Amino acid sequence: FHHSIYSAAGHASQSSILERREKYVPVFEEFDIDMVLMGHDHVYVRSYIMEGFDAVVSEENSVINPKGILYMTLNSSSGSKYYNLSGEYEYAAVQSQEKIPSISCVQVSDKELKITTHRIDNEFSVLDEFSIYHKNDIKKKKVTLSAESYIYNGKERKPEITIKGLTENTDYKVRYKNNKYPGKASVIITGIEDYTGTIEKTFIIKPKAVTGLSAKLTAHDDVKVSWNKVTGATGYKIYFKRSIKDTYTYAGRTTKTY
C-alpha cells in the first residue's frame, strides 16, 4: 500500500502514519503476512523482522520461519522525487537515500520469498537483498535409533538413524558426541535444505561385565572381594546380601579391584 508505516523520512512520525501502524500491524499478523511493500516517502528502508511493534535485530540478510513481518519502503524508480532521511530509526535494518533511481524485484517460490533492490545504473548494481525461507521443523519428526544401549568395546558407537520419509545428507546431517567411553552418548540430527532445527537423542554405553569375581573369608571374619579390572570403567559399586531371600544392600564405591 502507499503510505509507509515504517519509513525513515519526513512522514515517519506523523500522527496519521502512527495511527495506520497501530491499526494495520495486527491485521497483517492475523493473516500471517510475510512482507509488506510500501512507498510515499521516496527513501529506501528495509525493516528488521517486526514481531508486533518490536524489532528482532539481526545483521543477517535472510531469516528462516520468522514469527514477524518484513516491511519495505521503496524509493523512486523514475528519479523524479527524493526525500531526505530524517534520522535513525530503531526498526530500520537498512535506510538509504543515494538519490539514484532504484527498483525492487520480488521472487516467490514454495520455500523462499526474496526481494532484491537494484540501482538503475549502468551495472544494475544491487543496493540490498533479503530472503525469507519457510522450512519444515525437523523436531516435529520421529527419530528412531537402531540401538539405545551398547557394551563398551573401545570403539565409537554409532547407532543408525531412521526418520520416516527423510534421507541423511539430503534432509539432515548427523554427528555423535561422547560416543566412545561408558556413559551417556548423544546423536545430534540437524536439518538441512528444506528442513531446519536440531534434535538430540541419547543412548547408553555400558561397561563390560565384571569377570574374575571372588570372595574370601579373612581371619577376622571379614569378606575380601576381588575382580578383574574392567577397561573403561571409572569405578565400581559394591552391593551385598546376607541370604538368597534378602535384597541387595549398597556397600560403597571404589576405584580399586583389590
GROMACS .gro file of N, CA and C in nm, residues 143-252:
model
  330
  143VAL      N    1   1.225  -3.971   1.550
  143VAL     CA    2   1.358  -4.028   1.524
  143VAL      C    3   1.370  -4.162   1.596
  144THR      N    4   1.415  -4.265   1.523
  144THR     CA    5   1.437  -4.398   1.581
  144THR      C    6   1.584  -4.434   1.571
  145LEU      N    7   1.642  -4.481   1.682
  145LEU     CA    8   1.781  -4.529   1.683
  145LEU      C    9   1.781  -4.680   1.667
  146SER      N   10   1.880  -4.732   1.597
  146SER     CA   11   1.889  -4.877   1.578
  146SER      C   12   1.919  -4.949   1.709
  147ALA      N   13   1.977  -4.879   1.805
  147ALA     CA   14   2.002  -4.935   1.939
  147ALA      C   15   2.010  -4.819   2.038
  148GLU      N   16   1.965  -4.845   2.160
  148GLU     CA   17   1.968  -4.741   2.263
  148GLU      C   18   2.068  -4.771   2.373
  149SER      N   19   2.136  -4.887   2.363
  149SER     CA   20   2.243  -4.918   2.457
  149SER      C   21   2.344  -5.010   2.391
  150TYR      N   22   2.470  -4.996   2.433
  150TYR     CA   23   2.580  -5.076   2.381
  150TYR      C   24   2.669  -5.117   2.497
  151ILE      N   25   2.749  -5.221   2.473
  151ILE     CA   26   2.855  -5.260   2.566
  151ILE      C   27   2.985  -5.198   2.517
  152TYR      N   28   3.059  -5.138   2.606
  152TYR     CA   29   3.186  -5.073   2.570
  152TYR      C   30   3.280  -5.171   2.503
  153ASN      N   31   3.339  -5.129   2.389
  153ASN     CA   32   3.437  -5.213   2.319
  153ASN      C   33   3.560  -5.135   2.275
  154GLY      N   34   3.575  -5.012   2.323
  154GLY     CA   35   3.691  -4.932   2.288
  154GLY      C   36   3.676  -4.857   2.158
  155LYS      N   37   3.565  -4.874   2.088
  155LYS     CA   38   3.542  -4.805   1.961
  155LYS      C   39   3.422  -4.713   1.971
  156GLU      N   40   3.413  -4.617   1.878
  156GLU     CA   41   3.297  -4.528   1.876
  156GLU      C   42   3.171  -4.607   1.839
  157ARG      N   43   3.065  -4.577   1.909
  157ARG     CA   44   2.936  -4.641   1.881
  157ARG      C   45   2.848  -4.542   1.804
  158LYS      N   46   2.792  -4.588   1.693
  158LYS     CA   47   2.712  -4.501   1.608
  158LYS      C   48   2.583  -4.572   1.565
  159PRO      N   49   2.478  -4.560   1.645
  159PRO     CA   50   2.352  -4.623   1.604
  159PRO      C   51   2.300  -4.559   1.476
  160GLU      N   52   2.235  -4.640   1.395
  160GLU     CA   53   2.177  -4.589   1.272
  160GLU      C   54   2.052  -4.507   1.303
  161ILE      N   55   2.031  -4.404   1.222
  161ILE     CA   56   1.919  -4.312   1.241
  161ILE      C   57   1.811  -4.341   1.137
  162THR      N   58   1.688  -4.348   1.182
  162THR     CA   59   1.576  -4.363   1.089
  162THR      C   60   1.474  -4.251   1.115
  163ILE      N   61   1.445  -4.172   1.011
  163ILE     CA   62   1.340  -4.071   1.015
  163ILE      C   63   1.252  -4.097   0.893
  164LYS      N   64   1.133  -4.141   0.916
  164LYS     CA   65   1.044  -4.181   0.806
  164LYS      C   66   1.028  -4.069   0.704
  165GLY      N   67   1.056  -4.102   0.577
  165GLY     CA   68   1.038  -4.008   0.468
  165GLY      C   69   1.156  -3.916   0.443
  166LEU      N   70   1.258  -3.921   0.531
  166LEU     CA   71   1.374  -3.833   0.515
  166LEU      C   72   1.500  -3.914   0.489
  167THR      N   73   1.599  -3.848   0.428
  167THR     CA   74   1.724  -3.913   0.390
  167THR      C   75   1.841  -3.837   0.448
  168GLU      N   76   1.935  -3.910   0.508
  168GLU     CA   77   2.055  -3.847   0.563
  168GLU      C   78   2.135  -3.781   0.451
  169ASN      N   79   2.193  -3.665   0.481
  169ASN     CA   80   2.273  -3.582   0.388
  169ASN      C   81   2.190  -3.519   0.276
  170THR      N   82   2.061  -3.547   0.274
  170THR     CA   83   1.970  -3.476   0.183
  170THR      C   84   1.877  -3.387   0.264
  171ASP      N   85   1.824  -3.442   0.373
  171ASP     CA   86   1.732  -3.368   0.459
  171ASP      C   87   1.793  -3.334   0.596
  172TYR      N   88   1.895  -3.408   0.635
  172TYR     CA   89   1.956  -3.383   0.766
  172TYR      C   90   2.098  -3.438   0.769
  173LYS      N   91   2.176  -3.384   0.862
  173LYS     CA   92   2.311  -3.434   0.888
  173LYS      C   93   2.317  -3.488   1.030
  174VAL      N   94   2.411  -3.579   1.053
  174VAL     CA   95   2.422  -3.647   1.183
  174VAL      C   96   2.564  -3.632   1.237
  175ARG      N   97   2.574  -3.604   1.366
  175ARG     CA   98   2.704  -3.612   1.433
  175ARG      C   99   2.683  -3.674   1.571
  176TYR      N  100   2.791  -3.731   1.624
  176TYR     CA  101   2.783  -3.802   1.752
  176TYR      C  102   2.871  -3.732   1.855
  177LYS      N  103   2.837  -3.749   1.982
  177LYS     CA  104   2.910  -3.684   2.091
  177LYS      C  105   2.923  -3.781   2.208
  178ASN      N  106   3.043  -3.788   2.265
  178ASN     CA  107   3.070  -3.874   2.383
  178ASN      C  108   3.028  -4.019   2.356
  179ASN      N  109   3.063  -4.068   2.238
  179ASN     CA  110   3.012  -4.199   2.195
  179ASN      C  111   3.117  -4.310   2.191
  180LYS      N  112   3.221  -4.295   2.274
  180LYS     CA  113   3.325  -4.399   2.275
  180LYS      C  114   3.335  -4.468   2.411
  181TYR      N  115   3.329  -4.393   2.518
  181TYR     CA  116   3.352  -4.449   2.651
  181TYR      C  117   3.220  -4.469   2.725
  182PRO      N  118   3.220  -4.553   2.830
  182PRO     CA  119   3.096  -4.578   2.904
  182PRO      C  120   3.033  -4.449   2.956
  183GLY      N  121   2.901  -4.446   2.953
  183GLY     CA  122   2.826  -4.329   2.997
  183GLY      C  123   2.717  -4.295   2.897
  184LYS      N  124   2.665  -4.173   2.909
  184LYS     CA  125   2.559  -4.128   2.821
  184LYS      C  126   2.620  -4.066   2.695
  185ALA      N  127   2.579  -4.115   2.579
  185ALA     CA  128   2.626  -4.064   2.450
  185ALA      C  129   2.511  -3.994   2.378
  186SER      N  130   2.545  -3.912   2.280
  186SER     CA  131   2.442  -3.836   2.208
  186SER      C  132   2.460  -3.848   2.059
  187VAL      N  133   2.347  -3.844   1.988
  187VAL     CA  134   2.347  -3.828   1.844
  187VAL      C  135   2.269  -3.700   1.815
  188ILE      N  136   2.326  -3.612   1.735
  188ILE     CA  137   2.268  -3.481   1.708
  188ILE      C  138   2.229  -3.475   1.561
  189ILE      N  139   2.101  -3.453   1.535
  189ILE     CA  140   2.047  -3.451   1.399
  189ILE      C  141   2.010  -3.308   1.365
  190THR      N  142   2.068  -3.254   1.258
  190THR     CA  143   2.044  -3.115   1.219
  190THR      C  144   1.980  -3.110   1.082
  191GLY      N  145   1.869  -3.040   1.070
  191GLY     CA  146   1.800  -3.028   0.943
  191GLY      C  147   1.879  -2.946   0.843
  192ILE      N  148   1.875  -2.984   0.715
  192ILE     CA  149   1.938  -2.910   0.606
  192ILE      C  150   1.840  -2.897   0.490
  193GLU      N  151   1.875  -2.816   0.394
  193GLU     CA  152   1.792  -2.793   0.274
  193GLU      C  153   1.650  -2.751   0.314
  194ASP      N  154   1.552  -2.837   0.299
  194ASP     CA  155   1.413  -2.800   0.327
  194ASP      C  156   1.376  -2.813   0.474
  195TYR      N  157   1.472  -2.852   0.558
  195TYR     CA  158   1.444  -2.873   0.700
  195TYR      C  159   1.536  -2.786   0.786
  196THR      N  160   1.483  -2.747   0.900
  196THR     CA  161   1.559  -2.668   0.995
  196THR      C  162   1.540  -2.726   1.134
  197GLY      N  163   1.622  -2.682   1.227
  197GLY     CA  164   1.610  -2.730   1.365
  197GLY      C  165   1.706  -2.844   1.396
  198THR      N  166   1.713  -2.879   1.522
  198THR     CA  167   1.806  -2.982   1.571
  198THR      C  168   1.736  -3.072   1.672
  199ILE      N  169   1.765  -3.201   1.662
  199ILE     CA  170   1.717  -3.299   1.759
  199ILE      C  171   1.839  -3.366   1.822
  200GLU      N  172   1.836  -3.385   1.953
  200GLU     CA  173   1.941  -3.460   2.021
  200GLU      C  174   1.879  -3.581   2.089
  201LYS      N  175   1.927  -3.700   2.052
  201LYS     CA  176   1.883  -3.826   2.113
  201LYS      C  177   2.002  -3.885   2.189
  202THR      N  178   1.972  -3.952   2.300
  202THR     CA  179   2.078  -4.011   2.380
  202THR      C  180   2.071  -4.163   2.379
  203PHE      N  181   2.185  -4.223   2.399
  203PHE     CA  182   2.194  -4.368   2.417
  203PHE      C  183   2.304  -4.396   2.519
  204ILE      N  184   2.308  -4.519   2.569
  204ILE     CA  185   2.397  -4.554   2.680
  204ILE      C  186   2.505  -4.651   2.632
  205ILE      N  187   2.628  -4.624   2.674
  205ILE     CA  188   2.738  -4.719   2.656
  205ILE      C  189   2.771  -4.776   2.794
  206LYS      N  190   2.751  -4.907   2.808
  206LYS     CA  191   2.770  -4.971   2.937
  206LYS      C  192   2.909  -5.034   2.947
  207PRO      N  193   2.967  -5.034   3.066
  207PRO     CA  194   3.095  -5.105   3.083
  207PRO      C  195   3.075  -5.255   3.062
  208LYS      N  196   3.182  -5.323   3.032
  208LYS     CA  197   3.176  -5.469   3.024
  208LYS      C  198   3.145  -5.527   3.161
  209ALA      N  199   3.089  -5.646   3.161
  209ALA     CA  200   3.057  -5.713   3.287
  209ALA      C  201   3.186  -5.746   3.364
  210VAL      N  202   3.175  -5.745   3.495
  210VAL     CA  203   3.288  -5.780   3.580
  210VAL      C  204   3.317  -5.930   3.567
  211THR      N  205   3.445  -5.964   3.555
  211THR     CA  206   3.486  -6.105   3.549
  211THR      C  207   3.588  -6.132   3.661
  212GLY      N  208   3.612  -6.258   3.684
  212GLY     CA  209   3.711  -6.297   3.785
  212GLY      C  210   3.671  -6.264   3.926
  213LEU      N  211   3.540  -6.258   3.950
  213LEU     CA  212   3.491  -6.222   4.083
  213LEU      C  213   3.518  -6.335   4.183
  214SER      N  214   3.575  -6.298   4.295
  214SER     CA  215   3.597  -6.398   4.400
  214SER      C  216   3.576  -6.334   4.537
  215ALA      N  217   3.540  -6.417   4.634
  215ALA     CA  218   3.518  -6.369   4.771
  215ALA      C  219   3.583  -6.467   4.868
  216LYS      N  220   3.661  -6.412   4.960
  216LYS     CA  221   3.732  -6.496   5.057
  216LYS      C  222   3.707  -6.445   5.198
  217LEU      N  223   3.693  -6.540   5.290
  217LEU     CA  224   3.674  -6.507   5.431
  217LEU      C  225   3.810  -6.486   5.496
  218THR      N  226   3.829  -6.372   5.561
  218THR     CA  227   3.958  -6.343   5.625
  218THR      C  228   3.959  -6.398   5.766
  219ALA      N  229   4.077  -6.386   5.829
  219ALA     CA  230   4.093  -6.436   5.967
  219ALA      C  231   4.005  -6.361   6.065
  220HIS      N  232   3.965  -6.241   6.029
  220HIS     CA  233   3.882  -6.160   6.119
  220HIS      C  234   3.734  -6.172   6.083
  221ASP      N  235   3.700  -6.274   6.011
  221ASP     CA  236   3.562  -6.299   5.966
  221ASP      C  237   3.508  -6.190   5.873
  222ASP      N  238   3.600  -6.117   5.812
  222ASP     CA  239   3.560  -6.023   5.706
  222ASP      C  240   3.561  -6.095   5.573
  223VAL      N  241   3.497  -6.038   5.475
  223VAL     CA  242   3.496  -6.095   5.341
  223VAL      C  243   3.579  -6.004   5.249
  224LYS      N  244   3.678  -6.061   5.186
  224LYS     CA  245   3.759  -5.987   5.090
  224LYS      C  246   3.713  -6.023   4.949
  225VAL      N  247   3.672  -5.922   4.874
  225VAL     CA  248   3.621  -5.942   4.738
  225VAL      C  249   3.721  -5.885   4.639
  226SER      N  250   3.745  -5.955   4.529
  226SER     CA  251   3.835  -5.906   4.424
  226SER      C  252   3.778  -5.942   4.288
  227TRP      N  253   3.824  -5.873   4.185
  227TRP     CA  254   3.776  -5.896   4.048
  227TRP      C  255   3.875  -5.839   3.949
  228ASN      N  256   3.857  -5.875   3.825
  228ASN     CA  257   3.945  -5.823   3.720
  228ASN      C  258   3.907  -5.680   3.683
  229LYS      N  259   4.005  -5.601   3.646
  229LYS     CA  260   3.981  -5.463   3.604
  229LYS      C  261   3.898  -5.461   3.475
  230VAL      N  262   3.801  -5.373   3.472
  230VAL     CA  263   3.716  -5.357   3.354
  230VAL      C  264   3.762  -5.233   3.278
  231THR      N  265   3.808  -5.251   3.155
  231THR     CA  266   3.855  -5.138   3.075
  231THR      C  267   3.742  -5.040   3.050
  232GLY      N  268   3.770  -4.914   3.074
  232GLY     CA  269   3.670  -4.810   3.050
  232GLY      C  270   3.589  -4.774   3.172
  233ALA      N  271   3.595  -4.859   3.276
  233ALA     CA  272   3.520  -4.829   3.398
  233ALA      C  273   3.597  -4.729   3.483
  234THR      N  274   3.527  -4.631   3.541
  234THR     CA  275   3.591  -4.531   3.628
  234THR      C  276   3.575  -4.565   3.776
  235GLY      N  277   3.497  -4.666   3.805
  235GLY     CA  278   3.476  -4.707   3.943
  235GLY      C  279   3.382  -4.825   3.949
  236TYR      N  280   3.361  -4.875   4.069
  236TYR     CA  281   3.277  -4.993   4.089
  236TYR      C  282   3.187  -4.970   4.210
  237LYS      N  283   3.060  -5.006   4.199
  237LYS     CA  284   2.968  -5.002   4.311
  237LYS      C  285   2.951  -5.144   4.366
  238ILE      N  286   2.957  -5.157   4.495
  238ILE     CA  287   2.953  -5.288   4.559
  238ILE      C  288   2.822  -5.302   4.637
  239TYR      N  289   2.753  -5.414   4.613
  239TYR     CA  290   2.629  -5.447   4.685
  239TYR      C  291   2.645  -5.586   4.747
  240PHE      N  292   2.576  -5.612   4.851
  240PHE     CA  293   2.581  -5.746   4.912
  240PHE      C  294   2.444  -5.781   4.969
  241LYS      N  295   2.421  -5.911   4.992
  241LYS     CA  296   2.304  -5.957   5.067
  241LYS      C  297   2.345  -6.077   5.151
  242ARG      N  298   2.279  -6.097   5.262
  242ARG     CA  299   2.319  -6.196   5.359
  242ARG      C  300   2.262  -6.335   5.331
  243SER      N  301   2.155  -6.338   5.253
  243SER     CA  302   2.097  -6.467   5.216
  243SER      C  303   2.028  -6.453   5.081
  244ILE      N  304   1.994  -6.565   5.024
  244ILE     CA  305   1.930  -6.564   4.893
  244ILE      C  306   1.800  -6.486   4.897
  245LYS      N  307   1.729  -6.492   5.009
  245LYS     CA  308   1.599  -6.427   5.019
  245LYS      C  309   1.609  -6.277   5.045
  246ASP      N  310   1.725  -6.231   5.090
  246ASP     CA  311   1.742  -6.089   5.120
  246ASP      C  312   1.752  -6.005   4.993
  247THR      N  313   1.729  -5.876   5.007
  247THR     CA  314   1.755  -5.782   4.897
  247THR      C  315   1.896  -5.728   4.911
  248TYR      N  316   1.949  -5.678   4.799
  248TYR     CA  317   2.086  -5.626   4.800
  248TYR      C  318   2.094  -5.495   4.877
  249THR      N  319   2.205  -5.476   4.949
  249THR     CA  320   2.233  -5.353   5.023
  249THR      C  321   2.359  -5.290   4.964
  250TYR      N  322   2.355  -5.159   4.943
  250TYR     CA  323   2.470  -5.088   4.886
  250TYR      C  324   2.579  -5.075   4.992
  251ALA      N  325   2.702  -5.119   4.955
  251ALA     CA  326   2.813  -5.116   5.050
  251ALA      C  327   2.907  -4.999   5.025
  252GLY      N  328   2.912  -4.949   4.905
  252GLY     CA  329   3.001  -4.838   4.876
  252GLY      C  330   3.055  -4.842   4.735
   0.00000   0.00000   0.00000
